[in-house]
Tab-separated table of C-alpha atoms in Angstrom:
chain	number	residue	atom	x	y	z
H	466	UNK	CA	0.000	0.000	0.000
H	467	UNK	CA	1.164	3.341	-1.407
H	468	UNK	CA	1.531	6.337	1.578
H	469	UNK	CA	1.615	9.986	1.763
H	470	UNK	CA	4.968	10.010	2.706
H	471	UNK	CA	5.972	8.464	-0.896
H	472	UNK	CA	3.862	10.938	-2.959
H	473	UNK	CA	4.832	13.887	-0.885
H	474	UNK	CA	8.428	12.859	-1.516
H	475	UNK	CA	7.727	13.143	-5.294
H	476	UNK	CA	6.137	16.102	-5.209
H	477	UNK	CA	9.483	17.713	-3.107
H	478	UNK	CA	11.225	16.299	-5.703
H	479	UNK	CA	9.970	17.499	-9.088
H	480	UNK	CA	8.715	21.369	-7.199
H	481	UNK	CA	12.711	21.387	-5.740
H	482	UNK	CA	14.129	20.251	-9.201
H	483	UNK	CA	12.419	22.694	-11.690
H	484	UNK	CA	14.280	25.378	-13.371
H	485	UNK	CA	10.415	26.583	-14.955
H	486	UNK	CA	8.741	29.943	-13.966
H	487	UNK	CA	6.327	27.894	-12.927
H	488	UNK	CA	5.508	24.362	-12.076
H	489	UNK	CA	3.210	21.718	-11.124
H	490	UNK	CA	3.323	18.379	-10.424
H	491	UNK	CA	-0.002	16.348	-9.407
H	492	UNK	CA	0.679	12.926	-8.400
H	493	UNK	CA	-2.426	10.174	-8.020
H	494	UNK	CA	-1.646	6.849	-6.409
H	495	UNK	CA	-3.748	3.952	-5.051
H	496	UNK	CA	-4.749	0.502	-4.984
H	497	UNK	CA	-8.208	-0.932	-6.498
H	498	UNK	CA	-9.820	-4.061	-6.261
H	499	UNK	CA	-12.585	-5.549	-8.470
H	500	UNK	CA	-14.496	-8.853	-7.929
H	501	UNK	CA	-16.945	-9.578	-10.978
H	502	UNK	CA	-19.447	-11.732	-11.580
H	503	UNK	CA	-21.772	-13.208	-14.132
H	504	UNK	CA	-24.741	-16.053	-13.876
H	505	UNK	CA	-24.388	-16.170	-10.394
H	506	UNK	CA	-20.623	-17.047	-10.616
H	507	UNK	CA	-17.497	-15.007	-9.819
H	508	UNK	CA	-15.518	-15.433	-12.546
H	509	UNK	CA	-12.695	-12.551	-12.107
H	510	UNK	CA	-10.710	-10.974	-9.227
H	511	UNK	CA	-8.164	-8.653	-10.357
H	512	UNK	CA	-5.993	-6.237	-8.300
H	513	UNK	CA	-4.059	-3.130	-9.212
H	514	UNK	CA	-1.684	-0.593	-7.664
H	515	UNK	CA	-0.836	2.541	-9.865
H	516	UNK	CA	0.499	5.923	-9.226
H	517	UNK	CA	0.765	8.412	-12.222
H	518	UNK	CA	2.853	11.850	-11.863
H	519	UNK	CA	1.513	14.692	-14.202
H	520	UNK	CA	4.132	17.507	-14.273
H	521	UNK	CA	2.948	21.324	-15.791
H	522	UNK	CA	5.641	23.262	-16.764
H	523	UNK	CA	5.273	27.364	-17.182
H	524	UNK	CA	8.028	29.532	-18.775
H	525	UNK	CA	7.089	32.697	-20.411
H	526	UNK	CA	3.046	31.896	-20.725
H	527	UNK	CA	4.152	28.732	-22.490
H	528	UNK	CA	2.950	25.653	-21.108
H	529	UNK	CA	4.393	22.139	-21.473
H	530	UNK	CA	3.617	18.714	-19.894
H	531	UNK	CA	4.821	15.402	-18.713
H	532	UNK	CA	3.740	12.391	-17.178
H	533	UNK	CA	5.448	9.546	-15.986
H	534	UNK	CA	4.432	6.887	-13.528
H	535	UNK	CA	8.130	6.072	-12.215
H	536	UNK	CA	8.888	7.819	-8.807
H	537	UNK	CA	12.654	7.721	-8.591
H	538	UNK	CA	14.732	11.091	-8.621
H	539	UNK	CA	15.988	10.162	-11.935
H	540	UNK	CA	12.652	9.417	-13.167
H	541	UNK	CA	10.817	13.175	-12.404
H	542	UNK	CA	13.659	15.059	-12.949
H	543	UNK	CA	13.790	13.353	-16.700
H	544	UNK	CA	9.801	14.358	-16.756
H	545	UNK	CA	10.459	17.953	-15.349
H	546	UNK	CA	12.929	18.845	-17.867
H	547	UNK	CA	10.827	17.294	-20.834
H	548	UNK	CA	7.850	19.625	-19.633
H	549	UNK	CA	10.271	22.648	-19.885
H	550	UNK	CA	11.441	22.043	-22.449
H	551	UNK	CA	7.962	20.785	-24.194
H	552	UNK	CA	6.761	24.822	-22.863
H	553	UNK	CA	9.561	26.367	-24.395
H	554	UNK	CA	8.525	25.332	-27.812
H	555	UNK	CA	4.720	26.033	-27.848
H	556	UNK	CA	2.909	29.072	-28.614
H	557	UNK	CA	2.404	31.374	-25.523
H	558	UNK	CA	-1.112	31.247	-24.200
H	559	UNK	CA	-1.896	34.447	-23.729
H	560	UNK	CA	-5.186	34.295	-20.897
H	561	UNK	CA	-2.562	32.234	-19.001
H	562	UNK	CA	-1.800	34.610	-15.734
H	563	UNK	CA	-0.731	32.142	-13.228
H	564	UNK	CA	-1.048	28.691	-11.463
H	565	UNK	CA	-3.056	29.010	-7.996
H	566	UNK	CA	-1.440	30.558	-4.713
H	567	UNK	CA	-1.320	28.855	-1.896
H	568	UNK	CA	-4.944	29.141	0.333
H	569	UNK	CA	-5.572	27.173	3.729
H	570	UNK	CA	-7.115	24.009	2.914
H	571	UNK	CA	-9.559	22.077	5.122
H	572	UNK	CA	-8.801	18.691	6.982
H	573	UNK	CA	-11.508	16.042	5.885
H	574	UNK	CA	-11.145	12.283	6.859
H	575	UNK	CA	-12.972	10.127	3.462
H	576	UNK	CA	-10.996	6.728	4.531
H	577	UNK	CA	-12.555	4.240	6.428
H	578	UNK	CA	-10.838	0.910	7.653
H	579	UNK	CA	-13.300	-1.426	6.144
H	580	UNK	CA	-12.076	-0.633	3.017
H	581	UNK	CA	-8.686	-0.612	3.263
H	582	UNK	CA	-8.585	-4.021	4.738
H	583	UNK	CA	-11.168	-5.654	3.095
H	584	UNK	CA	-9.963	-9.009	1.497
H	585	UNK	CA	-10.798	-10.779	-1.882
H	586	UNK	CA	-12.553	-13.861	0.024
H	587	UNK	CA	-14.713	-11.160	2.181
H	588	UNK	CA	-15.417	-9.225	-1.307
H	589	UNK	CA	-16.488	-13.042	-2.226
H	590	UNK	CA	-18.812	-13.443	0.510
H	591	UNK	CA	-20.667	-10.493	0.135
H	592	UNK	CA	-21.114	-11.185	-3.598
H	593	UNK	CA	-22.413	-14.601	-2.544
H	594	UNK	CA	-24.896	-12.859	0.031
H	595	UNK	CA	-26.235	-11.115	-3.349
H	596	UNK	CA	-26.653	-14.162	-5.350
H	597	UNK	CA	-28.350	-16.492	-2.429
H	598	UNK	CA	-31.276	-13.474	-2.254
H	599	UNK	CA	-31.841	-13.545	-5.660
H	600	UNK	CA	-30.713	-17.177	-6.887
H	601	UNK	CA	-33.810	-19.127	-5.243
H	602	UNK	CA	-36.413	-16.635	-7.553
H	603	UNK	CA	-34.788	-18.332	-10.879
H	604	UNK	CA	-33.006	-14.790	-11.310
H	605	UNK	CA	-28.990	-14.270	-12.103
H	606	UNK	CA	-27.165	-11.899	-11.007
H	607	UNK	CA	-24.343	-9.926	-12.422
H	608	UNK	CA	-22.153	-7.002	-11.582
H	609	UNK	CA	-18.790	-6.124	-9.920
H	610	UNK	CA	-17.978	-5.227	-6.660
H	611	UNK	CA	-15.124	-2.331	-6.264
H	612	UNK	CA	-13.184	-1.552	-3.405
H	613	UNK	CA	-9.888	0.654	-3.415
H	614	UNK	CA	-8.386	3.833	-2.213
H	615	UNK	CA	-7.014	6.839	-3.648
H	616	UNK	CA	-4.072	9.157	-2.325
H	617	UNK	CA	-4.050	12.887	-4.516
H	618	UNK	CA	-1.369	15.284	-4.126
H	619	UNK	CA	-0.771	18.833	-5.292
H	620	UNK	CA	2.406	20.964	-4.961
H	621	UNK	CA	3.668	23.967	-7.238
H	622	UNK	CA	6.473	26.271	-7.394
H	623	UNK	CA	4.439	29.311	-5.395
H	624	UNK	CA	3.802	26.932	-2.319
H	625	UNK	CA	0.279	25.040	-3.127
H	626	UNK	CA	1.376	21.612	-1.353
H	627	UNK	CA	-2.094	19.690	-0.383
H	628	UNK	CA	-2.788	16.037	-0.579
H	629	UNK	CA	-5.487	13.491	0.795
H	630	UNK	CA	-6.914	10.607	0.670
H	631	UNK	CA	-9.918	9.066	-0.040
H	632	UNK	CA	-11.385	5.119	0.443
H	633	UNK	CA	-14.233	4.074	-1.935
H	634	UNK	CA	-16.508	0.815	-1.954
H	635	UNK	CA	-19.341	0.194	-4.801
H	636	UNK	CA	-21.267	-2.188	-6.209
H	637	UNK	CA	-22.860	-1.780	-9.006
H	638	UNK	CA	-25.334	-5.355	-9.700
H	639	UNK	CA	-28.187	-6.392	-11.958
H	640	UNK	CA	-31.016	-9.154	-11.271
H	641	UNK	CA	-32.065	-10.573	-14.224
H	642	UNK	CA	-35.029	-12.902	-15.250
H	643	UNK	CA	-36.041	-13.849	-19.257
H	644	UNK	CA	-37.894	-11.480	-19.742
H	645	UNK	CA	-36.935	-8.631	-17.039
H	646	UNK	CA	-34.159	-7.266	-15.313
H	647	UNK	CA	-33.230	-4.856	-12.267
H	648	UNK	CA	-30.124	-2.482	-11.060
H	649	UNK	CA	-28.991	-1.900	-7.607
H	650	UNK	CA	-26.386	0.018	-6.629
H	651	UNK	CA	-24.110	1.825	-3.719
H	652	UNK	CA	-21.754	3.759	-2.799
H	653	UNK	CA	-19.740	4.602	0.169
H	654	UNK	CA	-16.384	5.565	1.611
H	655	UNK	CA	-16.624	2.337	3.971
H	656	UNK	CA	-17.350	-1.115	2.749
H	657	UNK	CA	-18.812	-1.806	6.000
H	658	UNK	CA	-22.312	0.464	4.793
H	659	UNK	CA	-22.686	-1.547	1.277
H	660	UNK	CA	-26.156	-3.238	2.203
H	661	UNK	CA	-26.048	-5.868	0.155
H	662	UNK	CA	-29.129	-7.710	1.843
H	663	UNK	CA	-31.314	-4.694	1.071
H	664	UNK	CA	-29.542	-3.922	-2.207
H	665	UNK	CA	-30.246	-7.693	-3.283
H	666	UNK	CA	-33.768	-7.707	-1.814
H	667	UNK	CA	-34.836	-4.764	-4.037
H	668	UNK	CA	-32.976	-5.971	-7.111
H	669	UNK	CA	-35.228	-9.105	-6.460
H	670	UNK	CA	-38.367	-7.356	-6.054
H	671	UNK	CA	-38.059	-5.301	-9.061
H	672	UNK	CA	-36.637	-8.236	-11.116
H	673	UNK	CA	-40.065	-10.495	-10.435
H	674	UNK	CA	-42.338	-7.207	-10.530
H	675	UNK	CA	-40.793	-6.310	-13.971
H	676	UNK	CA	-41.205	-9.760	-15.855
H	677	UNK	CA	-43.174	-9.542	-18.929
H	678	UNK	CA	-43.593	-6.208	-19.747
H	679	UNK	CA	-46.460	-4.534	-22.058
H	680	UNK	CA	-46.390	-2.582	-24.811
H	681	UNK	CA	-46.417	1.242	-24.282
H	682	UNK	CA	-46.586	3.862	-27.221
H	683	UNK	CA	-44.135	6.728	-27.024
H	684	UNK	CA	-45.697	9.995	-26.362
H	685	UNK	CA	-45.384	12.757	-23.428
H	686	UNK	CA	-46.171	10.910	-19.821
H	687	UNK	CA	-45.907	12.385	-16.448
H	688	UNK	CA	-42.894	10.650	-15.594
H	689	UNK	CA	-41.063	9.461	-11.490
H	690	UNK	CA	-37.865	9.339	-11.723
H	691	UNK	CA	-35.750	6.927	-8.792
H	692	UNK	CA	-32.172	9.023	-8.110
H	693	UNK	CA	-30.551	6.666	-10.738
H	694	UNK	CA	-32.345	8.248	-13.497
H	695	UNK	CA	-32.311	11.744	-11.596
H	696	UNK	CA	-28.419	11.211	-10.896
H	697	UNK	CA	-27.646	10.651	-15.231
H	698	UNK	CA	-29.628	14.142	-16.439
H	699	UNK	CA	-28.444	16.155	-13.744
H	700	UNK	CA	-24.737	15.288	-14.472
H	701	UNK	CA	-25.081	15.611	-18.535
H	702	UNK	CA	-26.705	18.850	-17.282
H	703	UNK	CA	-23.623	20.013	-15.541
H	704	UNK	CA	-21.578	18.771	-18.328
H	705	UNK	CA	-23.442	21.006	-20.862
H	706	UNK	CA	-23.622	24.137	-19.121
H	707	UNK	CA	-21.872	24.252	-15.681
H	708	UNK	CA	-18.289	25.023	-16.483
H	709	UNK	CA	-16.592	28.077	-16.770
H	710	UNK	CA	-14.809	27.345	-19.572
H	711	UNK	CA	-18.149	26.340	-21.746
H	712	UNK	CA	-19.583	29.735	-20.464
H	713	UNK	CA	-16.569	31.758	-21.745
H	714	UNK	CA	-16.847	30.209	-24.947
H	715	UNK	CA	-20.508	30.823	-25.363
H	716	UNK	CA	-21.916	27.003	-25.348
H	717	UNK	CA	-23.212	26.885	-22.173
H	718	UNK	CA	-27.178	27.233	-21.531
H	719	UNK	CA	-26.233	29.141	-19.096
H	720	UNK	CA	-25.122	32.225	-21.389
H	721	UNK	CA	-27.266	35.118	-20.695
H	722	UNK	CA	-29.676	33.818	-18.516
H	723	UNK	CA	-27.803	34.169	-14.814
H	724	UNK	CA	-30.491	35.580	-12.726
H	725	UNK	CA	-33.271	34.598	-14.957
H	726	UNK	CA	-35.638	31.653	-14.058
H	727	UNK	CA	-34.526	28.774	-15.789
H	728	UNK	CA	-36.257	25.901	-14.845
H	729	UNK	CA	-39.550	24.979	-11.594
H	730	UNK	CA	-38.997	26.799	-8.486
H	731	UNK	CA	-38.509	23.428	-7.016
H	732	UNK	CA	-35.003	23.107	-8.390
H	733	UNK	CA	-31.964	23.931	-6.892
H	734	UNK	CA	-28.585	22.371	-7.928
H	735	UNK	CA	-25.233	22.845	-6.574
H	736	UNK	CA	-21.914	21.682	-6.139
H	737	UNK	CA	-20.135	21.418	-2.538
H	738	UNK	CA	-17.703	18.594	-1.409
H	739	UNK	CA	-17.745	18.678	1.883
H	740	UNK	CA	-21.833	17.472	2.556
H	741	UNK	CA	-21.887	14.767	4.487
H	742	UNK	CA	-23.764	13.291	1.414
H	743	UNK	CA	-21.001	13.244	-0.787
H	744	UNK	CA	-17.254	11.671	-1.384
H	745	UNK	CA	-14.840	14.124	-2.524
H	746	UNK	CA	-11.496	15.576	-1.164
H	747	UNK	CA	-11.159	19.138	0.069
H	748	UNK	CA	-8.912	20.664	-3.041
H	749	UNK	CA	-8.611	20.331	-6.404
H	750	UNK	CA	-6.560	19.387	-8.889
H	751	UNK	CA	-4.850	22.231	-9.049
H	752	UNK	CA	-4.540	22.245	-5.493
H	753	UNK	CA	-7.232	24.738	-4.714
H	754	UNK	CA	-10.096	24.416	-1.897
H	755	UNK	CA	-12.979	23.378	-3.003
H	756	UNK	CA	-15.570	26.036	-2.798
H	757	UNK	CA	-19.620	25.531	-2.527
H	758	UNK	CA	-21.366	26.816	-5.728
H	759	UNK	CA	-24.917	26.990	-6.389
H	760	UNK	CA	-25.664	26.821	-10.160
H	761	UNK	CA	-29.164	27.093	-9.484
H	762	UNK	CA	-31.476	28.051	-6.449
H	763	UNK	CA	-34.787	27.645	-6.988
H	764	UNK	CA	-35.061	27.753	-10.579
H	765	UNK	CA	-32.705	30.187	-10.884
H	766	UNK	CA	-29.661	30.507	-12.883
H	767	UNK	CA	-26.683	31.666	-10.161
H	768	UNK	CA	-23.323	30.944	-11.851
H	769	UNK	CA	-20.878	28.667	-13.303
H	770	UNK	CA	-17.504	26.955	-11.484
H	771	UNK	CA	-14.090	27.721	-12.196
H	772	UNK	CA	-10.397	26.378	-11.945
H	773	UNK	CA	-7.539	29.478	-11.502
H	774	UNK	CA	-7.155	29.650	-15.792
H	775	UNK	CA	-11.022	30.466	-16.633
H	776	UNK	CA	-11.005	32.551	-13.051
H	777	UNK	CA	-8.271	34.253	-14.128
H	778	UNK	CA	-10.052	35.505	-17.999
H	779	UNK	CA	-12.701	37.428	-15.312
H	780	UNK	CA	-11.203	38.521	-12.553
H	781	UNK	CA	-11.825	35.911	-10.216
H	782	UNK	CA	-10.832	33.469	-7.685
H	783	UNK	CA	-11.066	29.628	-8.652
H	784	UNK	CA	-13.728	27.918	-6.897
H	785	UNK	CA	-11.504	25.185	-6.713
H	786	UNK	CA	-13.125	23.134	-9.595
H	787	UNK	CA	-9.974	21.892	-11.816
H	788	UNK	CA	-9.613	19.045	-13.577
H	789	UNK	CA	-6.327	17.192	-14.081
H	790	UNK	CA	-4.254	19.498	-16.892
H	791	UNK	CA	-4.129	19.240	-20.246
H	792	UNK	CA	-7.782	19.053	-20.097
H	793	UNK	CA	-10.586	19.984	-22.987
H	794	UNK	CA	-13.193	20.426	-20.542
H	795	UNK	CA	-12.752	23.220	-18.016
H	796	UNK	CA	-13.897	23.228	-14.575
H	797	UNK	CA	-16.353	20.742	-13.474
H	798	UNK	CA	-18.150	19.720	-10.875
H	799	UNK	CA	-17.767	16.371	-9.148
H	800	UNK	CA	-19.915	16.466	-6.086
H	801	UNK	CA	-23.465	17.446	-7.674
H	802	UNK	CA	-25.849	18.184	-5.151
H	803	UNK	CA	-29.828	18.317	-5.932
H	804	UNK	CA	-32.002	20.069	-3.008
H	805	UNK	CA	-34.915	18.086	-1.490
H	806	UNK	CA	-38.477	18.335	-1.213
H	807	UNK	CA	-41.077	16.999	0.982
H	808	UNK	CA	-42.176	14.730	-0.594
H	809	UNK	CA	-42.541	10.791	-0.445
H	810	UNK	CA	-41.810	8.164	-2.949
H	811	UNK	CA	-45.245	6.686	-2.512
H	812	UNK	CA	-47.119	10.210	-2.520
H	813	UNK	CA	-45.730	10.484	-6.094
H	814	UNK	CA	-47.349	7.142	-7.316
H	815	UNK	CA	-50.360	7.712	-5.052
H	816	UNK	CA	-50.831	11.143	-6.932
H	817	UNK	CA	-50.664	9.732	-10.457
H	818	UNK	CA	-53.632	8.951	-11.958
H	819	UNK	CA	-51.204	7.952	-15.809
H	820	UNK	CA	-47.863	8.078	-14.941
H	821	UNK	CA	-44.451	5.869	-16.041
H	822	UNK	CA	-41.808	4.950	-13.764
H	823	UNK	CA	-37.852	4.722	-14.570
H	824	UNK	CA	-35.652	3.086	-12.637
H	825	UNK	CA	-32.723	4.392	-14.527
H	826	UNK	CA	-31.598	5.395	-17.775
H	827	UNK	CA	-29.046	3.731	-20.597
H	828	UNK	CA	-26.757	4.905	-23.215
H	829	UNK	CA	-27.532	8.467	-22.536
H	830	UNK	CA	-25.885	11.089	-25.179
H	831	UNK	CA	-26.101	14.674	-25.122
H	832	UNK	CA	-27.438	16.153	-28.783
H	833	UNK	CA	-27.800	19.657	-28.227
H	834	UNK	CA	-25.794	21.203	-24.910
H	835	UNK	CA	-27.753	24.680	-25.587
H	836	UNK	CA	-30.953	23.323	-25.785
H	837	UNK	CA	-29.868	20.437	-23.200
H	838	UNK	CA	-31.537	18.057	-25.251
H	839	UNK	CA	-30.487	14.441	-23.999
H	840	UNK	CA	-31.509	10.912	-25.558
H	841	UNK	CA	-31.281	7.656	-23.883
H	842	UNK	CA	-33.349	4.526	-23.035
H	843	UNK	CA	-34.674	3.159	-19.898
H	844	UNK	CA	-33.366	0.176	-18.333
H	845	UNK	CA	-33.843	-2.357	-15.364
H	846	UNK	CA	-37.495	-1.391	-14.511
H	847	UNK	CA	-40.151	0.650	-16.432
H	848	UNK	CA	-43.227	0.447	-14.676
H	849	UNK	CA	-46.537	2.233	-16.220
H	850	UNK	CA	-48.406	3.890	-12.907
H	851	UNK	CA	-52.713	4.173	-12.731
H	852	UNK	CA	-54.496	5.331	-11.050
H	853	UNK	CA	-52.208	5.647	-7.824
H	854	UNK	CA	-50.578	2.235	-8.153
H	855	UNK	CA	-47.863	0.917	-10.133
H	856	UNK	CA	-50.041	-1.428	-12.244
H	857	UNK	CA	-47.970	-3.353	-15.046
H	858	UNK	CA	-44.398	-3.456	-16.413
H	859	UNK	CA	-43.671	-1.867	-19.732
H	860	UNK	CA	-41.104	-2.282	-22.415
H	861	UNK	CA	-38.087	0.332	-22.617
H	862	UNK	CA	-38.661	3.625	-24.390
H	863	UNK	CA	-36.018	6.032	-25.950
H	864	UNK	CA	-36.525	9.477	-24.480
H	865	UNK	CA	-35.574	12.928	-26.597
H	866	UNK	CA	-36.146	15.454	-24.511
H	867	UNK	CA	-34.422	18.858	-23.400
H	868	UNK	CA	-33.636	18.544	-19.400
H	869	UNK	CA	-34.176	22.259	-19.057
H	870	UNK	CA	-37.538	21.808	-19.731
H	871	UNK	CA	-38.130	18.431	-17.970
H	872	UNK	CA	-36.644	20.586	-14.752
H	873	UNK	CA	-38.675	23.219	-15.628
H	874	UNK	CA	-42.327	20.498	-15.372
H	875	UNK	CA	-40.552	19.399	-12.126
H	876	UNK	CA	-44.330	19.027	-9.436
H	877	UNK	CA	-42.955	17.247	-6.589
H	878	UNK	CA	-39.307	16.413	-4.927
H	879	UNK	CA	-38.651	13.577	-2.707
H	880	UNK	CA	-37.418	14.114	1.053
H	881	UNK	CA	-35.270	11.210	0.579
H	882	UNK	CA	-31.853	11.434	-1.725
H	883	UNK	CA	-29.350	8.909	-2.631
H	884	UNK	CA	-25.799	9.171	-3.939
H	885	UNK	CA	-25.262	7.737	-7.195
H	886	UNK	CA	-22.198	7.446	-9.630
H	887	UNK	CA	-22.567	9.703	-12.638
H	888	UNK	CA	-20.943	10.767	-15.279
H	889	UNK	CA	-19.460	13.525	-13.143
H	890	UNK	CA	-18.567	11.948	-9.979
H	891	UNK	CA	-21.381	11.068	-7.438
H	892	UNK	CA	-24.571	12.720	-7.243
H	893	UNK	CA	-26.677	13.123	-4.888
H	894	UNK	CA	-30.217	13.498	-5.775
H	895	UNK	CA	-33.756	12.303	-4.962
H	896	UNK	CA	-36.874	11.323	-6.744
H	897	UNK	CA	-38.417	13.413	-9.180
H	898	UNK	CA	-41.773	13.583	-10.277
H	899	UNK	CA	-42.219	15.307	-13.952
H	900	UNK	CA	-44.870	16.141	-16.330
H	901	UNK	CA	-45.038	16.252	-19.495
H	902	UNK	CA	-41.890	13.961	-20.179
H	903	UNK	CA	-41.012	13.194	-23.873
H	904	UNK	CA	-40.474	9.243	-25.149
H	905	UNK	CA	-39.891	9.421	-28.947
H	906	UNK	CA	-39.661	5.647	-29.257
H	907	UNK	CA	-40.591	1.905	-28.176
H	908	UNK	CA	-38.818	-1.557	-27.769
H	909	UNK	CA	-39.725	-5.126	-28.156
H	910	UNK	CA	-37.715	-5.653	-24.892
């Protein structure tokens, strides 16, 4: 097992080395475990222990980088000089002011014990507590259960020097019948708090309740989403529109509309990694700390994030929202947070009279980032809802529809939220009920 000690000796190494105006060097290390399994088998256990060191090089607004995962002296000063010498011979980049000053950075404990120690045959046994709930029904199961840790450090030539790390247990499973199948999923910073008697028990439920689904004509439905399906739009949301960089250069949906109403009143999203309901470290990785930004309060547009190079273009301080560099993207944010509501799960179905249910969503793409219009299919459990009660289960649809507007139908909130994995981090969302909820097409499955 990889320690601070090692990575903070690297980073020493490369910041003490450099002959740069400016340098960075942000080192990731860790170890990850995966047990998979198929058909109510385990059929792969693999291991892996990695550390990568990125090195940014600055002379005279030209910008050069390096990588290397070798930690010797020999090694990052061979990476350090290629990343000068890489920025001497590019263009100058002339919004480039500075990398990040130094700024006090929060303590935050994400490791827990369980995780760390957890062994292959106890990764085995909880797999096998999965597959005896749902074995007896004539189901199979199938998924992969993760458990690792992750050390980040930060240090640059003008003092930034943070690093932390950060323990992380899923499991991601599906229960699966001929003709239906269901997703369960958790995750946590401890392995000790993956459920997997519940998690299996409600895979089960939703497998049997699922099999042999009816036909159901796309159209517009009122629509209840479970946090899975909340968790995928809200990320591709924050993908299209959320970053400082997209702002700047005019493809964000935010553009123009900050301080407008943008979507129901019973929307807020924001971004902050230190709620108890999320997993993130304290910094970014540029080394900055991580600031709480609201995107939008109550159907409001509020503002975008920023790392120190699209903070810089305005004026600004980074909110402490950097990606690894070279990056396309920009700022994002990793810890998406969706307010609550007071609602219940089963006040939404009791208040449909037609409604359809999604479990999650599939193979979502993003078509149009201005017009946030997102396509995807459902998957693991579509249930059609009448009269107040879930009454039949229906094939998967394809839905086309613009998220600005589905947010903007939004008629109830759950109390209840649940982190999921995204395509930007973990999210933590709750149920949504929606109106008017576009599926352009149907399945035979």
């Amino acid at each position: 097992m990889m320690d601070k000690d090692l990575i903070q000796q690297a980073l020493k190494t490369a910041v003490d080395y450099s002959k740069a105006d400016q340098l960075e060097v942000l080192a990731t290390a860790g170890d990850t475990a995966l047990t998979r399994y198929s058909n109510n088998y385990i059929h792969q256990n693999v291991a892996t222990t990695n550390v990568s060191l990125s090195i940014r090089a600055v002379v005279d607004k030209r910008i050069g980088y390096a990588s290397t995962n070798r930690l010797d002296a020999e090694s990052i000063h061979e990476m350090v000089d290629k990343a000068t010498l890489i920025a001497k011979h590019r263009p100058p980049d002339k919004d480039f002011v500075s990398l990040p000053k130094p700024l006090p950075i929060e303590q935050r404990d994400m490791v827990a014990r369980s995780t760390l120690e957890i062994t292959p045959e106890e990764r085995a046994r909880a797999v096998a507590q999965f597959i005896n709930v749902v074995e007896p029904q004539n189901l199979t199961a199938a998924g992969a259960y993760s458990t690792g840790y992750t050390i980040v450090g930060v240090a640059n030539t003008l003092g930034v020097n943070a690093i932390g790390t950060l323990s992380e247990a899923e499991l991601k499973s599906v229960a699966m019948s001929r003709t239906s199948s269901a997703f369960a999923s958790e995750i946590s910073i401890s392995a000790a708090k993956i459920d997997m008697n519940t998690l299996a028990n409600t895979a089960k439920a939703k497998a049997l309740a699922s099999e042999n689904p009816v036909d159901m004509k796309p159209g517009k439905y009122t629509v209840i989403l479970e946090p899975e399906a909340v968790a995928d739009i809200v990320s591709f949301l924050a993908f299209a529109g959320f970053s400082a960089l997209a702002f700047q250069e005019g493809r964000s949906f935010m553009n123009g509309k900050i301080g407008q109403q943008i979507v129901s009143p019973n929307v807020s999203i924001w971004d902050n990694a230190f709620d108890p309901g999320t997993i993130g470290l304290p910094f970014d990785f540029e080394g900055v700390p991580k600031q709480k930004v609201i995107f939008i309060e109550d159907g409001v547009a509020k503002g975008v994030c920023y790392d120190s190079y699209t903070a810089h273009k305005e004026g600004k301080e980074s909110t402490g929202h950097a990606l690894p560099a070279p990056n396309t993207y920009g700022p994002l944010p990793l810890n998406l947070i969706m307010g609550a509501g007071d609602a219940t799960f089963d006040e939404m179905v009791k208040s449909s009279e037609r409604a359809v249910l999604v479990s999650r969503f599939h193979y979502t793409n993003l078509e149009d980032p201005i017009r946030t219009t997102l396509t995807g299919m459902t998957r693991d459990g579509t249930f059609l809802i009448e009269n107040g009660k879930i009454k039949a289960a229906i094939k998967n649809l394809r839905f086309t529809q613009s998220i600005l507007e589905a947010l903007s139908n939004v008629v109830m909130v759950s109390e209840d939220r649940q982190l999921k994995s995204a395509i930007l981090g973990g999210s933590y969302v709750p149920y949504l009920k929606i109106n008017e909820f576009s599926f352009t097409g149907a399945t035979q499955f």
